[in-house]
Amino acid sequence: MKDYSSYVGIVGGGIAGLTAGCALRLQGIKTVVFERSEKTSEYGAGISISPNGFGLLEKLGIKDSLMNESFSPSRVVMSHLNKEIIAMETEVITASRQNLIKVIHQRYLELGGEVFFNHECSSLDQGACEIKFSNDETYKVVHILACDGIKSPIRQKHFPSTGAPIYSGYSAWRGIGISNSKDIQFNLGPGSHVVNYPIDNSGRTSFVGIVKTEENGDSWKMKGTKEELLEDFEAYDEETLSLDQ
Ligand SMILES: Cc1cc2nc3c(=O)[nH]c(=O)nc-3n(C[C@H](O)[C@H](O)[C@H](O)COP(=O)(O)OP(=O)(O)OC[C@H]3O[C@@H](n4cnc5c(N)ncnc54)[C@H](O)[C@@H]3O)c2cc1C
């Protein structure tokens, strides 16, 4: 048994786990994050942060470094099948999820936080504050934070009344291409919508296409073909789908 009894043990080194780690380190509380992967996630496409998140980014001291690695569109243009309905001012930070995680992770380390990769929690004892891992290691900590994502096995085991996630009826195509647009483009269509936004100053642009579908598996890593994508969005014109990559 490894004695980390003066540390808060955080299971999951995603956005929630690393953010919680930064917040605790800023209060001088010792923390250790246990992440099952061998490094922080490189998956994901664009992610947007609205003004209600800016205050937290500032408190954690990461707003400026994130701004350097992201974009701040000032307009959102709403259209229906490429016919503009309205353009509105907006205040939002648009980034790649990879950069967001990188910035939070760097800040966490700067604040003296520790991360143990290749540590997959297999069970935990809430009363004794012990966490067991599939590599046969056990850690004793002072408190346990479960930040193991939307499908959290810890939540399902220890808080069964919360239930499993329910499929919304919509699936999202995600990708990153190149475009000159500086706006958030929100395009509505039949049973679907497409959102594009720049994620940095070099023209990298996030594509999100949402379609109504039957549940067909759930993974951020599932791949589809360009033909399948074009079929799902055949009602839209070429300009909406014309990112260069
Ligand atoms: C691969 C991926 C790609 C995504 N891409 C986008 C995107 O492009 N745009 C967007 O808007 N949103 C994206 N999301 C969703 C968005 O990032 C999540 O809503 C947000 O990250 C939630 O943060 P979280 O920390 O609660 O969960 P997550 O980011 O899912 O983090 C949970 C972490 O816990 C770890 N973990 C799980 N189980 C265990 C265990 N037993 N032991 C140890 N570690 C464990 C996981 O490996 C993961 O690192 C993505 C999510 C994932 C998982």
Tab-separated table of C-alpha atoms and ligand atoms in Angstrom:
chain	number	residue	atom	x	y	z
A	1	MET	CA	0.000	0.000	0.000
A	2	LYS	CA	1.368	3.402	-0.966
A	3	ASP	CA	0.867	6.039	1.688
A	4	TYR	CA	-0.552	9.219	0.143
A	5	SER	CA	-2.701	9.870	3.178
A	6	SER	CA	-2.035	13.618	3.088
A	7	TYR	CA	-3.110	13.836	-0.606
A	8	VAL	CA	-6.508	14.127	-2.274
A	9	GLY	CA	-6.643	11.291	-4.828
A	10	ILE	CA	-8.298	12.280	-8.109
A	11	VAL	CA	-9.328	9.420	-10.399
A	12	GLY	CA	-9.279	10.607	-14.035
A	13	GLY	CA	-6.942	13.119	-15.662
A	14	GLY	CA	-9.450	14.663	-18.083
A	15	ILE	CA	-10.765	18.217	-17.996
A	16	ALA	CA	-12.615	17.769	-14.688
A	17	GLY	CA	-9.801	15.946	-12.876
A	18	LEU	CA	-7.018	18.323	-13.888
A	19	THR	CA	-9.200	21.395	-13.249
A	20	ALA	CA	-10.129	20.134	-9.784
A	21	GLY	CA	-6.424	19.445	-9.217
A	22	CYS	CA	-5.487	23.047	-10.092
A	23	ALA	CA	-8.222	24.444	-7.825
A	24	LEU	CA	-7.046	22.319	-4.875
A	25	ARG	CA	-3.344	23.103	-5.469
A	26	LEU	CA	-4.201	26.827	-5.428
A	27	GLN	CA	-5.526	26.252	-1.875
A	28	GLY	CA	-2.258	24.525	-0.935
A	29	ILE	CA	-3.891	21.079	-0.825
A	30	LYS	CA	-1.708	18.162	-1.966
A	31	THR	CA	-3.169	16.217	-4.894
A	32	VAL	CA	-2.398	13.215	-7.027
A	33	VAL	CA	-4.255	12.462	-10.280
A	34	PHE	CA	-4.522	8.823	-11.370
A	35	GLU	CA	-5.060	8.491	-15.126
A	36	ARG	CA	-5.566	5.145	-16.854
A	37	SER	CA	-4.032	6.277	-20.190
A	38	GLU	CA	-0.302	6.556	-20.778
A	39	LYS	CA	-0.546	10.327	-21.402
A	40	THR	CA	-3.108	13.119	-21.500
A	41	SER	CA	-5.747	12.623	-24.204
A	42	GLU	CA	-4.876	13.711	-27.720
A	43	TYR	CA	-8.343	12.922	-29.002
A	44	GLY	CA	-11.054	15.423	-29.713
A	45	ALA	CA	-11.756	18.299	-32.029
A	46	GLY	CA	-12.995	21.801	-31.199
A	47	ILE	CA	-14.384	22.830	-27.843
A	48	SER	CA	-15.929	26.180	-26.912
A	49	ILE	CA	-15.937	27.939	-23.561
A	50	SER	CA	-18.655	30.476	-22.790
A	51	PRO	CA	-18.315	33.553	-20.531
A	52	ASN	CA	-19.508	31.609	-17.466
A	53	GLY	CA	-16.277	29.593	-17.745
A	54	PHE	CA	-13.975	32.621	-18.171
A	55	GLY	CA	-14.004	33.493	-14.447
A	56	LEU	CA	-12.818	30.009	-13.580
A	57	LEU	CA	-10.067	30.127	-16.224
A	58	GLU	CA	-8.915	33.417	-14.701
A	59	LYS	CA	-8.979	32.079	-11.141
A	60	LEU	CA	-6.921	29.078	-12.215
A	61	GLY	CA	-4.469	31.411	-13.989
A	62	ILE	CA	-4.854	29.791	-17.406
A	63	LYS	CA	-6.997	32.256	-19.352
A	64	ASP	CA	-4.047	34.044	-21.006
A	65	SER	CA	-2.179	30.888	-21.994
A	66	LEU	CA	-5.369	29.381	-23.403
A	67	MET	CA	-6.112	32.595	-25.368
A	68	ASN	CA	-2.643	32.286	-26.970
A	69	GLU	CA	-3.482	28.786	-28.183
A	70	SER	CA	-7.087	29.395	-29.230
A	71	PHE	CA	-9.437	31.914	-30.898
A	72	SER	CA	-12.083	34.416	-29.780
A	73	PRO	CA	-14.760	34.815	-32.438
A	74	SER	CA	-16.739	38.029	-32.035
A	75	ARG	CA	-19.748	37.047	-34.201
A	76	VAL	CA	-22.096	34.125	-34.492
A	77	VAL	CA	-23.900	33.888	-37.826
A	78	MET	CA	-27.100	31.811	-37.760
A	79	SER	CA	-28.345	30.467	-41.091
A	80	HIS	CA	-30.938	28.058	-42.405
A	81	LEU	CA	-29.432	25.948	-45.202
A	82	ASN	CA	-26.934	28.733	-45.880
A	83	LYS	CA	-29.526	31.537	-45.968
A	84	GLU	CA	-28.478	33.956	-43.231
A	85	ILE	CA	-31.103	34.551	-40.536
A	86	ILE	CA	-29.211	36.753	-38.087
A	87	ALA	CA	-25.672	37.711	-37.046
A	88	MET	CA	-25.074	38.420	-33.356
A	89	GLU	CA	-22.158	39.553	-31.238
A	90	THR	CA	-20.692	36.843	-29.045
A	91	GLU	CA	-18.015	36.358	-26.448
A	92	VAL	CA	-16.529	32.899	-26.419
A	93	ILE	CA	-13.182	31.106	-26.485
A	94	THR	CA	-12.906	28.388	-29.128
A	95	ALA	CA	-10.029	25.933	-28.830
A	96	SER	CA	-8.967	22.420	-29.699
A	97	ARG	CA	-9.691	20.029	-26.843
A	98	GLN	CA	-6.088	18.888	-27.094
A	99	ASN	CA	-4.812	22.428	-26.389
A	100	LEU	CA	-7.309	22.979	-23.578
A	101	ILE	CA	-6.175	19.801	-21.809
A	102	LYS	CA	-2.513	20.657	-22.477
A	103	VAL	CA	-2.886	24.115	-20.888
A	104	ILE	CA	-4.743	22.796	-17.813
A	105	HIS	CA	-2.229	19.951	-17.428
A	106	GLN	CA	0.759	22.341	-17.644
A	107	ARG	CA	-0.792	24.635	-15.055
A	108	TYR	CA	-1.500	21.703	-12.745
A	109	LEU	CA	2.150	20.613	-12.910
A	110	GLU	CA	3.319	24.233	-12.448
A	111	LEU	CA	1.251	24.334	-9.244
A	112	GLY	CA	3.082	21.263	-7.976
A	113	GLY	CA	0.386	18.674	-8.764
A	114	GLU	CA	1.314	15.066	-9.486
A	115	VAL	CA	-0.101	12.789	-12.199
A	116	PHE	CA	0.397	9.026	-12.331
A	117	PHE	CA	-0.371	7.676	-15.812
A	118	ASN	CA	-1.113	3.986	-16.507
A	119	HIS	CA	-3.134	3.883	-13.302
A	120	GLU	CA	-6.573	2.463	-13.973
A	121	CYS	CA	-8.750	2.401	-10.887
A	122	SER	CA	-10.316	-1.043	-10.505
A	123	SER	CA	-12.101	-0.471	-7.190
A	124	LEU	CA	-12.115	1.806	-4.193
A	125	ASP	CA	-13.016	1.722	-0.551
A	126	GLN	CA	-14.746	4.978	0.374
A	127	GLY	CA	-14.575	4.396	4.145
A	128	ALA	CA	-10.870	3.532	4.243
A	129	CYS	CA	-10.018	6.017	1.450
A	130	GLU	CA	-8.111	3.376	-0.501
A	131	ILE	CA	-7.922	3.171	-4.264
A	132	LYS	CA	-6.973	-0.051	-6.042
A	133	PHE	CA	-5.534	-0.130	-9.557
A	134	SER	CA	-5.413	-2.762	-12.259
A	135	ASN	CA	-1.588	-2.730	-11.980
A	136	ASP	CA	-2.093	-4.208	-8.487
A	137	GLU	CA	-1.041	-1.035	-6.678
A	138	THR	CA	-3.149	0.401	-3.832
A	139	TYR	CA	-2.970	3.982	-2.583
A	140	LYS	CA	-4.239	5.401	0.673
A	141	VAL	CA	-5.380	9.022	0.304
A	142	VAL	CA	-7.247	11.528	2.472
A	143	HIS	CA	-10.187	12.085	0.097
A	144	ILE	CA	-11.193	10.577	-3.246
A	145	LEU	CA	-12.544	12.609	-6.181
A	146	ALA	CA	-14.090	10.583	-9.010
A	147	CYS	CA	-13.509	12.452	-12.289
A	148	ASP	CA	-13.663	9.414	-14.556
A	149	GLY	CA	-15.942	10.857	-17.228
A	150	ILE	CA	-19.545	10.635	-18.365
A	151	LYS	CA	-19.662	6.835	-18.177
A	152	SER	CA	-17.985	6.884	-14.737
A	153	PRO	CA	-17.929	3.321	-13.372
A	154	ILE	CA	-17.238	4.818	-9.932
A	155	ARG	CA	-20.452	6.870	-10.026
A	156	GLN	CA	-22.446	3.876	-11.248
A	157	LYS	CA	-21.085	1.641	-8.491
A	158	HIS	CA	-21.193	4.064	-5.570
A	159	PHE	CA	-24.181	6.224	-6.600
A	160	PRO	CA	-26.351	3.729	-8.531
A	161	SER	CA	-29.477	5.908	-8.330
A	162	THR	CA	-27.881	8.398	-10.758
A	163	GLY	CA	-28.276	5.810	-13.548
A	164	ALA	CA	-26.353	5.454	-16.798
A	165	PRO	CA	-26.195	8.239	-19.440
A	166	ILE	CA	-29.209	8.350	-21.784
A	167	TYR	CA	-28.698	8.698	-25.534
A	168	SER	CA	-30.091	12.050	-26.715
A	169	GLY	CA	-31.083	10.828	-30.192
A	170	TYR	CA	-28.359	12.885	-31.872
A	171	SER	CA	-24.839	11.989	-32.977
A	172	ALA	CA	-22.052	14.376	-33.907
A	173	TRP	CA	-19.508	14.296	-36.707
A	174	ARG	CA	-16.361	16.109	-35.575
A	175	GLY	CA	-13.347	17.245	-37.542
A	176	ILE	CA	-10.753	19.970	-37.989
A	177	GLY	CA	-10.064	21.634	-41.343
A	178	ILE	CA	-8.807	24.955	-42.682
A	179	SER	CA	-10.927	28.003	-43.439
A	180	ASN	CA	-10.708	31.803	-43.646
A	181	SER	CA	-13.868	32.365	-41.603
A	182	LYS	CA	-13.451	34.248	-38.327
A	183	ASP	CA	-17.050	33.701	-37.192
A	184	ILE	CA	-19.004	30.959	-35.530
A	185	GLN	CA	-21.183	29.655	-38.369
A	186	PHE	CA	-24.342	27.974	-37.132
A	187	ASN	CA	-26.269	26.357	-39.977
A	188	LEU	CA	-29.652	24.699	-39.385
A	189	GLY	CA	-31.156	22.028	-41.648
A	190	PRO	CA	-33.693	19.176	-41.577
A	191	GLY	CA	-33.062	17.000	-38.467
A	192	SER	CA	-29.514	18.307	-38.291
A	193	HIS	CA	-27.261	21.304	-37.843
A	194	VAL	CA	-23.658	22.209	-38.634
A	195	VAL	CA	-21.401	24.450	-36.550
A	196	ASN	CA	-17.987	25.701	-37.713
A	197	TYR	CA	-15.588	27.916	-35.771
A	198	PRO	CA	-11.874	28.808	-35.882
A	199	ILE	CA	-9.823	27.245	-33.086
A	200	ASP	CA	-6.609	29.257	-33.487
A	201	ASN	CA	-5.098	32.146	-35.453
A	202	SER	CA	-3.716	29.924	-38.227
A	203	GLY	CA	-7.120	29.120	-39.789
A	204	ARG	CA	-7.614	25.702	-38.168
A	205	THR	CA	-11.386	25.366	-37.992
A	206	SER	CA	-13.619	23.008	-36.080
A	207	PHE	CA	-16.449	21.221	-37.895
A	208	VAL	CA	-19.369	19.792	-35.928
A	209	GLY	CA	-22.261	18.199	-37.786
A	210	ILE	CA	-25.137	16.947	-35.643
A	211	VAL	CA	-27.649	14.444	-37.050
A	212	LYS	CA	-30.663	12.689	-35.627
A	213	THR	CA	-29.847	8.972	-35.569
A	214	GLU	CA	-30.622	5.714	-33.870
A	215	GLU	CA	-28.051	4.874	-31.211
A	216	ASN	CA	-25.108	3.273	-33.037
A	217	GLY	CA	-22.375	3.073	-30.447
A	218	ASP	CA	-20.801	5.789	-28.394
A	219	SER	CA	-17.178	6.779	-28.754
A	220	TRP	CA	-15.172	9.905	-29.402
A	221	LYS	CA	-12.770	7.726	-31.375
A	222	MET	CA	-15.253	6.193	-33.859
A	223	LYS	CA	-14.370	6.964	-37.501
A	224	GLY	CA	-16.647	7.566	-40.503
A	225	THR	CA	-16.024	8.053	-44.210
A	226	LYS	CA	-16.335	11.292	-46.178
A	227	GLU	CA	-19.091	9.647	-48.288
A	228	GLU	CA	-21.138	8.843	-45.156
A	229	LEU	CA	-20.689	12.390	-43.914
A	230	LEU	CA	-21.797	13.934	-47.229
A	231	GLU	CA	-24.825	11.633	-47.260
A	232	ASP	CA	-25.865	12.808	-43.772
A	233	PHE	CA	-25.593	16.455	-44.852
A	234	GLU	CA	-26.769	16.256	-48.475
A	235	ALA	CA	-29.303	19.050	-47.844
A	236	TYR	CA	-26.480	21.556	-47.224
A	237	ASP	CA	-24.590	23.362	-49.963
A	238	GLU	CA	-20.910	22.942	-50.669
A	239	GLU	CA	-19.848	26.149	-48.894
A	240	THR	CA	-21.075	24.876	-45.515
A	241	LEU	CA	-18.986	21.726	-45.882
A	242	SER	CA	-16.014	23.200	-47.694
A	243	LEU	CA	-13.259	23.053	-45.094
A	244	ASP	CA	-10.001	22.224	-46.865
A	245	GLN	CA	-9.194	19.074	-44.876
B	1	LIG	C1	-11.644	11.221	-26.140
B	1	LIG	C2	-12.579	12.401	-25.911
B	1	LIG	C3	-12.681	13.400	-26.878
B	1	LIG	C4	-13.541	14.485	-26.686
B	1	LIG	N1	-13.595	15.457	-27.625
B	1	LIG	C5	-14.382	16.524	-27.437
B	1	LIG	C6	-14.406	17.564	-28.382
B	1	LIG	O1	-13.709	17.524	-29.373
B	1	LIG	N2	-15.221	18.633	-28.165
B	1	LIG	C7	-16.022	18.707	-27.056
B	1	LIG	O2	-16.743	19.701	-26.919
B	1	LIG	N3	-16.013	17.738	-26.140
B	1	LIG	C8	-15.213	16.653	-26.303
B	1	LIG	N4	-15.189	15.659	-25.391
B	1	LIG	C9	-16.079	15.783	-24.255
B	1	LIG	C10	-15.563	16.755	-23.270
B	1	LIG	O3	-14.155	16.786	-23.335
B	1	LIG	C11	-16.072	16.227	-21.957
B	1	LIG	O4	-17.388	16.639	-21.812
B	1	LIG	C12	-15.263	16.762	-20.853
B	1	LIG	O5	-13.950	16.392	-21.141
B	1	LIG	C13	-15.709	16.147	-19.570
B	1	LIG	O6	-14.595	16.118	-18.746
B	1	LIG	P1	-14.369	14.961	-17.731
B	1	LIG	O7	-13.060	15.241	-17.113
B	1	LIG	O8	-15.585	14.821	-16.876
B	1	LIG	O9	-14.307	13.621	-18.585
B	1	LIG	P2	-13.233	13.102	-19.606
B	1	LIG	O10	-12.633	14.202	-20.387
B	1	LIG	O11	-13.890	11.965	-20.310
B	1	LIG	O12	-12.058	12.532	-18.653
B	1	LIG	C14	-12.190	11.372	-17.866
B	1	LIG	C15	-10.790	10.838	-17.691
B	1	LIG	O13	-10.847	9.770	-16.762
B	1	LIG	C16	-10.037	8.729	-17.237
B	1	LIG	N5	-10.556	7.497	-16.644
B	1	LIG	C17	-11.741	6.903	-16.877
B	1	LIG	N6	-11.876	5.803	-16.140
B	1	LIG	C18	-10.746	5.703	-15.392
B	1	LIG	C19	-10.289	4.773	-14.424
B	1	LIG	N7	-11.022	3.704	-14.054
B	1	LIG	N8	-9.085	4.988	-13.835
B	1	LIG	C20	-8.301	6.059	-14.194
B	1	LIG	N9	-8.682	6.960	-15.129
B	1	LIG	C21	-9.901	6.789	-15.700
B	1	LIG	C22	-10.163	8.788	-18.752
B	1	LIG	O14	-9.090	8.144	-19.426
B	1	LIG	C23	-10.187	10.280	-18.978
B	1	LIG	O15	-8.891	10.819	-19.171
B	1	LIG	C24	-14.346	14.559	-25.530
B	1	LIG	C25	-14.266	13.546	-24.557
B	1	LIG	C26	-13.379	12.490	-24.736
B	1	LIG	C27	-13.296	11.409	-23.659
